[in-house]
Short mmCIF file of N, CA and C in Angstrom, two decimals:
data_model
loop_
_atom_site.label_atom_id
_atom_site.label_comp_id
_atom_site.label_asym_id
_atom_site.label_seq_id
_atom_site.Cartn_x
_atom_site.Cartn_y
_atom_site.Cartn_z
N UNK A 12 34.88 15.40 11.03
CA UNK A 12 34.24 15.25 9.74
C UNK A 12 34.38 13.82 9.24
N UNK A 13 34.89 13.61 8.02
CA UNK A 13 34.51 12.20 7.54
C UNK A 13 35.71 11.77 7.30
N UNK A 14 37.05 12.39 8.27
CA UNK A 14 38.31 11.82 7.73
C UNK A 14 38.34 10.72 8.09
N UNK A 15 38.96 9.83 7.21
CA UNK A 15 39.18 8.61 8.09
C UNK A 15 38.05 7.52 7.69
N UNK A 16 36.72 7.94 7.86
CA UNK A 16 35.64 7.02 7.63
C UNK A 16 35.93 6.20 6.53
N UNK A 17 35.50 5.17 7.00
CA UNK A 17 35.50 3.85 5.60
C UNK A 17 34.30 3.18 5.38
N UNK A 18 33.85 2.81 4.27
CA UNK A 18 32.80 2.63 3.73
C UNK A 18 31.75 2.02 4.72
N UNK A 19 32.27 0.90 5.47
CA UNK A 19 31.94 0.13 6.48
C UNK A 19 31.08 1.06 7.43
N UNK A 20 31.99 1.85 7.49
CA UNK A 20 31.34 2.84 8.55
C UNK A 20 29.93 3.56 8.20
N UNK A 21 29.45 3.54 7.00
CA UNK A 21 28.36 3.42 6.29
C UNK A 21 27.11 2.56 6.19
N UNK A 22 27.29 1.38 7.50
CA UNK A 22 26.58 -0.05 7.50
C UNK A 22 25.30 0.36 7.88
N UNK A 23 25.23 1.40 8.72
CA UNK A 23 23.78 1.32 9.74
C UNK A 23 23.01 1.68 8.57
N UNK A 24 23.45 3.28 7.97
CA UNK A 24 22.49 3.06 6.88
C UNK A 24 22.15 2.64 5.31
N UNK A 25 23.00 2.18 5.32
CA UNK A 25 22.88 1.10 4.07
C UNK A 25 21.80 0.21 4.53
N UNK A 26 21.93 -0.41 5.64
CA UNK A 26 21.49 -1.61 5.94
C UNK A 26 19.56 -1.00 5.80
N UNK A 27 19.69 -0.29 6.87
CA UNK A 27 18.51 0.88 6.87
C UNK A 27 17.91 1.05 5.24
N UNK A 28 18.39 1.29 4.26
CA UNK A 28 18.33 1.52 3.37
C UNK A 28 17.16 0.31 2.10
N UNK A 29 18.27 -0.85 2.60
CA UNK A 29 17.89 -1.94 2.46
C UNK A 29 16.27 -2.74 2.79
N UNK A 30 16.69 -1.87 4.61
CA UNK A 30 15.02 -2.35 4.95
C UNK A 30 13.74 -1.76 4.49
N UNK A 31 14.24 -0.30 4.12
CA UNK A 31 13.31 0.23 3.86
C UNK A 31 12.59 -0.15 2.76
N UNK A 32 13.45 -0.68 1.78
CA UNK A 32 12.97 -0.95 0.17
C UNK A 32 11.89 -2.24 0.48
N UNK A 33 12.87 -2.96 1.38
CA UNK A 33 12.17 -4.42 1.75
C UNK A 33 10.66 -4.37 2.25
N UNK A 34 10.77 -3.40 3.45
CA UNK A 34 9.47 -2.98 3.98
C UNK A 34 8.41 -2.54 2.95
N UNK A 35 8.75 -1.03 2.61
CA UNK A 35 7.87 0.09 1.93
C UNK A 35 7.90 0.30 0.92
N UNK A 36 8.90 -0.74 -0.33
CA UNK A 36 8.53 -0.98 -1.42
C UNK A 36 7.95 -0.33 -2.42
N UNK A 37 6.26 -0.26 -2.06
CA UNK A 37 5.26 -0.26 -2.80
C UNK A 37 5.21 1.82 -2.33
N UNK A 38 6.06 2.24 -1.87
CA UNK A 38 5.89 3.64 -1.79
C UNK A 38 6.22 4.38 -2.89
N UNK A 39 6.22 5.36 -2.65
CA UNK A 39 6.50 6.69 -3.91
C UNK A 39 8.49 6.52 -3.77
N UNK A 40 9.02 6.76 -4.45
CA UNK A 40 10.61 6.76 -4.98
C UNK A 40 11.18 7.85 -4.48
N UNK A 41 11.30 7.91 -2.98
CA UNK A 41 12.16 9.37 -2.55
C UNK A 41 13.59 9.13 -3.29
N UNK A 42 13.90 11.02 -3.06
CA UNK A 42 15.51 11.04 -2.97
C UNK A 42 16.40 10.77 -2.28
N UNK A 43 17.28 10.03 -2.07
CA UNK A 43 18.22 9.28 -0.80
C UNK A 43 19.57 10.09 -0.82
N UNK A 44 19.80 10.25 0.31
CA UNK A 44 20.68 10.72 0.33
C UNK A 44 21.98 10.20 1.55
N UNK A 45 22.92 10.15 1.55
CA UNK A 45 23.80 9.27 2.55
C UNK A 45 24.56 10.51 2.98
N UNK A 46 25.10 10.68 4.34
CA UNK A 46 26.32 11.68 4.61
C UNK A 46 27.36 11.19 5.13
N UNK A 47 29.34 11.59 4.53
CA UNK A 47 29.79 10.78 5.71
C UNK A 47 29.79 12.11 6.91
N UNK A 48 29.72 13.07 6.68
CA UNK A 48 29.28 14.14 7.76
C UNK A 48 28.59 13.64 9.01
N UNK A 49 27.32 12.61 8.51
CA UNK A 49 26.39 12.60 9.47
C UNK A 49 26.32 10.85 9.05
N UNK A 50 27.20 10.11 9.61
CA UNK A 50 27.27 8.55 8.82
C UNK A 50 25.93 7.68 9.67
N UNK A 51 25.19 7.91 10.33
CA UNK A 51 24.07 7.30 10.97
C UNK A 51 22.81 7.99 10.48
N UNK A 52 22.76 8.52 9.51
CA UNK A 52 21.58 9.44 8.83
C UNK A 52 21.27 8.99 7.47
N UNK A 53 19.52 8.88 6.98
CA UNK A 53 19.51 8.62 6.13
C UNK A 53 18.64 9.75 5.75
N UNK A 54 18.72 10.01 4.34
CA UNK A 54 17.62 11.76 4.44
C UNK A 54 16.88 10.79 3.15
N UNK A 55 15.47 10.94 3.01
CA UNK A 55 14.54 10.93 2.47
C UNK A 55 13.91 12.27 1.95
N UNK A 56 13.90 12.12 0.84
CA UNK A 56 13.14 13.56 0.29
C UNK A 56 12.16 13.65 -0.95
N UNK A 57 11.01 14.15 -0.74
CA UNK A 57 10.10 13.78 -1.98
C UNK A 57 9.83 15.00 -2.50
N UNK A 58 9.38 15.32 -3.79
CA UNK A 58 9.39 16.74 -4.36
C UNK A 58 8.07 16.77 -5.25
N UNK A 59 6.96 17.68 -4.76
CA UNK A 59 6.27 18.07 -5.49
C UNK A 59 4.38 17.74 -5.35
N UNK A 60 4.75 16.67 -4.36
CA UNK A 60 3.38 15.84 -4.43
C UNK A 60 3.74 16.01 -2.68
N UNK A 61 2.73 16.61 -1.28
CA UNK A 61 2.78 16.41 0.05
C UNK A 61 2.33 14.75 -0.16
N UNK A 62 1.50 14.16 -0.62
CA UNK A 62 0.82 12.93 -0.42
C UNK A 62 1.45 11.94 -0.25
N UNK A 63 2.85 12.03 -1.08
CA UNK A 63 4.07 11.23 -0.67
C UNK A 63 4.63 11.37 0.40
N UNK A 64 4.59 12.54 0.66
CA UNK A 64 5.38 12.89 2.23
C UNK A 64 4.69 11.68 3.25
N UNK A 65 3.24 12.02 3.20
CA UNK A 65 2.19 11.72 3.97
C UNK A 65 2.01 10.52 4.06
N UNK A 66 2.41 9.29 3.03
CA UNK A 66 2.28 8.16 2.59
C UNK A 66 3.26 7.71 3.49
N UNK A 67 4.42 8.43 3.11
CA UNK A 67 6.14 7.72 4.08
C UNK A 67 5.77 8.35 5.52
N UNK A 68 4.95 9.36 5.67
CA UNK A 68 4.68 9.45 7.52
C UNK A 68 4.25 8.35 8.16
N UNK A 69 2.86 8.52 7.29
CA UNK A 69 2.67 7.55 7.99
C UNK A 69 3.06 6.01 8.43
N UNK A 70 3.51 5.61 6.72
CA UNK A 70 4.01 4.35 7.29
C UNK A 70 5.52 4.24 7.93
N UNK A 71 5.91 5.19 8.53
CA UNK A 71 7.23 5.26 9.67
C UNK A 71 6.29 5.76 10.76
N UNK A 72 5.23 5.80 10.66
CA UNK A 72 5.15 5.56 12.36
C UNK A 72 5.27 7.65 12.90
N UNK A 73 5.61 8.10 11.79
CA UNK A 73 6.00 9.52 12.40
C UNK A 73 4.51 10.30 13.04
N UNK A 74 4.37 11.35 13.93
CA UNK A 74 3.23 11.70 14.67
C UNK A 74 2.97 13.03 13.74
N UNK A 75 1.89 13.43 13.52
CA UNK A 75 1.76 14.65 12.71
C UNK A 75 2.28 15.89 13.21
N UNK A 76 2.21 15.77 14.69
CA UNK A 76 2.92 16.83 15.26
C UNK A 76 4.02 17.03 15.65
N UNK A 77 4.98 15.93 14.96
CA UNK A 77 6.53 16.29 14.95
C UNK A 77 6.50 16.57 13.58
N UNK A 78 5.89 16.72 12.75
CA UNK A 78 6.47 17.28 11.81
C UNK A 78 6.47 19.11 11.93
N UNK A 79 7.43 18.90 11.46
CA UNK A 79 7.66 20.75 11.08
C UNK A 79 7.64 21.34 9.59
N UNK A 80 7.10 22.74 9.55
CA UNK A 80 6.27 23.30 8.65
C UNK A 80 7.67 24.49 8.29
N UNK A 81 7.78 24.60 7.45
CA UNK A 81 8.09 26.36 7.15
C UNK A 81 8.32 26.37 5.45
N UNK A 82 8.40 27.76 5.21
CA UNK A 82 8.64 28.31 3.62
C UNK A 82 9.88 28.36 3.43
N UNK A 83 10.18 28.48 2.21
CA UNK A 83 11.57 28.82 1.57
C UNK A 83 10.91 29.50 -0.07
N UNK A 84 12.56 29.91 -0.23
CA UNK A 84 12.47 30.11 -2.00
C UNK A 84 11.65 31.25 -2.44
N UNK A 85 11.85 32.42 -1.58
CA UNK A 85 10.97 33.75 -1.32
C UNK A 85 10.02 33.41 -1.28
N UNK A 86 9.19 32.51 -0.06
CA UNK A 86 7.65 32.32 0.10
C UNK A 86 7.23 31.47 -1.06
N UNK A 87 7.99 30.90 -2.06
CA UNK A 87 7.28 29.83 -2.50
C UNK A 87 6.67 28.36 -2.81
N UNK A 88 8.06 27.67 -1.81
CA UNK A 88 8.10 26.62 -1.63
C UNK A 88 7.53 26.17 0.29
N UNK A 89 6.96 25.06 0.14
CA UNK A 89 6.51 24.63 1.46
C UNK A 89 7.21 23.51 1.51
N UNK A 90 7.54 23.20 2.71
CA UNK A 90 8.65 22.04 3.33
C UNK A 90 8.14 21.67 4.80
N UNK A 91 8.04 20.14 4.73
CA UNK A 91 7.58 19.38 5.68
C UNK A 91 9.11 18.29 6.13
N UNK A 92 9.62 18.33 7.44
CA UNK A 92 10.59 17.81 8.12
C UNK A 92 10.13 16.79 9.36
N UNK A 93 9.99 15.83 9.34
CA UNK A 93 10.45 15.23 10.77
C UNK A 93 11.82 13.88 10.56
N UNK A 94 12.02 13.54 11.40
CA UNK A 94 13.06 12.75 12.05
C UNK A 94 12.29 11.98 12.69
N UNK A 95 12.94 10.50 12.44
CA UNK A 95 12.87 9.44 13.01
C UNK A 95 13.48 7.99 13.07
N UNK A 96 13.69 7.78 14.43
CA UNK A 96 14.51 6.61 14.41
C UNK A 96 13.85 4.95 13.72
N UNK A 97 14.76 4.45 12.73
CA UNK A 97 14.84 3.36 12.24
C UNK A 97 15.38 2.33 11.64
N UNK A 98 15.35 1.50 12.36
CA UNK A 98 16.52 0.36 12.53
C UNK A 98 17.95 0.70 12.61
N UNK A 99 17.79 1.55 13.37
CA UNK A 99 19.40 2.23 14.09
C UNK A 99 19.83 3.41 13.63
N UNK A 100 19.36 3.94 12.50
CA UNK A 100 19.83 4.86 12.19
C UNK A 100 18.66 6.58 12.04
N UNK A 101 19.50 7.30 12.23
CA UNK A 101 18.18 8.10 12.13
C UNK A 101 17.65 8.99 10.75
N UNK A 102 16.26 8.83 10.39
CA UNK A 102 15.84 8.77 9.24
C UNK A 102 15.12 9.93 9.01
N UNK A 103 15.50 10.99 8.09
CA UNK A 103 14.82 12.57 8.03
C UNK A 103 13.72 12.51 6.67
N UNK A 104 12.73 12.54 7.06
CA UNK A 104 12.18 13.03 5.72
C UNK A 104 11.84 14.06 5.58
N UNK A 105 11.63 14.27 4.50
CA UNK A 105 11.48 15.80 3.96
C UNK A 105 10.53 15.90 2.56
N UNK A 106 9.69 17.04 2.50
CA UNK A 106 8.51 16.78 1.75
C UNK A 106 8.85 18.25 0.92
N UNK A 107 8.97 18.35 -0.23
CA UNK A 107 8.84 19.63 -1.00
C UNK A 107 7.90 20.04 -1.95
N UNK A 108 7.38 21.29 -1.38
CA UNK A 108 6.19 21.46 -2.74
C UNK A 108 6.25 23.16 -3.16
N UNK A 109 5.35 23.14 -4.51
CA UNK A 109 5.09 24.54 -4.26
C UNK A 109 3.88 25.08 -3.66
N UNK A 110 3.32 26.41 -2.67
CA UNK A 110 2.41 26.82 -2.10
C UNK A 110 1.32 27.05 -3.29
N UNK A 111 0.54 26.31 -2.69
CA UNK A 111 -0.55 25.87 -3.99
C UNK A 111 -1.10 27.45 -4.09
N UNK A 112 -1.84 28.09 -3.28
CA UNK A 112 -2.34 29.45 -3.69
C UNK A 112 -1.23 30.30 -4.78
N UNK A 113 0.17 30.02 -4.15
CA UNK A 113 0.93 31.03 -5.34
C UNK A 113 0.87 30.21 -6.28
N UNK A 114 1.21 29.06 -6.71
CA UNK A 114 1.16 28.60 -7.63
C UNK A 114 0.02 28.43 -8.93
N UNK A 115 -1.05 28.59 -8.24
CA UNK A 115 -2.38 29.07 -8.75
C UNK A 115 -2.67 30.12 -9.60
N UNK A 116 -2.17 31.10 -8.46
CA UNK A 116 -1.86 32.59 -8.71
C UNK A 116 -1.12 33.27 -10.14
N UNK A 117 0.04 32.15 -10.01
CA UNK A 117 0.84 32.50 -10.97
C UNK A 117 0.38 31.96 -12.45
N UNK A 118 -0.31 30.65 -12.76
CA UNK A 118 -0.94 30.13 -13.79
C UNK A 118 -2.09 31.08 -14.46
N UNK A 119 -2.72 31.88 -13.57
CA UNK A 119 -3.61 32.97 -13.87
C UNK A 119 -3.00 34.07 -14.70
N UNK A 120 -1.91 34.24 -14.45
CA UNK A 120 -1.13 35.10 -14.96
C UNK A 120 -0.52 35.61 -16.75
#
């Protein structure tokens, strides 16, 4: 686990972190997240809008068909996952929304 780890040990993705802002800037404001669990991981997560997801796919280079699809939240939430390596560290994004038909559904209501 993370006994022991020292901040340092935190460099790849900090640094990662860094580039990204430098690079992609002008993107939508994911949620960041750091682990010392997983100290070479950076998790990216956007909530509510796929278009953001889609915005940070593409500009990482990710292939549409590594991303992965599934539900949560008793069938109401949709979640988009891929992984990818950048600038050393490896970089998860993650896309959260609600399933537009239920959500529809439910405004009718």
């Amino acid at each position: 686990m993370s006994k022991g780890l020292a901040f340092e040990d935190l460099a790849v993705p900090l640094r990662t972190l860094r580039l990204l802002a430098a690079d992609f800037g002008c993107l939508p404001a994911p949620e960041v997240r750091l682990s010392t669990i997983y100290p070479n991981r950076v998790e990216l997560a956007l909530f509510g809008d796929l278009a953001e997801f889609e915005a940070w796919r593409e500009a990482l280079g990710a292939a549409p068909e590594d991303v992965n699809y599934r539900v949560q939240g008793g069938s109401r939430t949709q979640v988009l996952r891929t992984t990818v390596a950048y600038s050393g560290a490896e970089l998860e994004l993650i896309g959260y929304s609600d399933i537009p038909a239920l959500a529809q559904a439910e405004a009718t209501v």
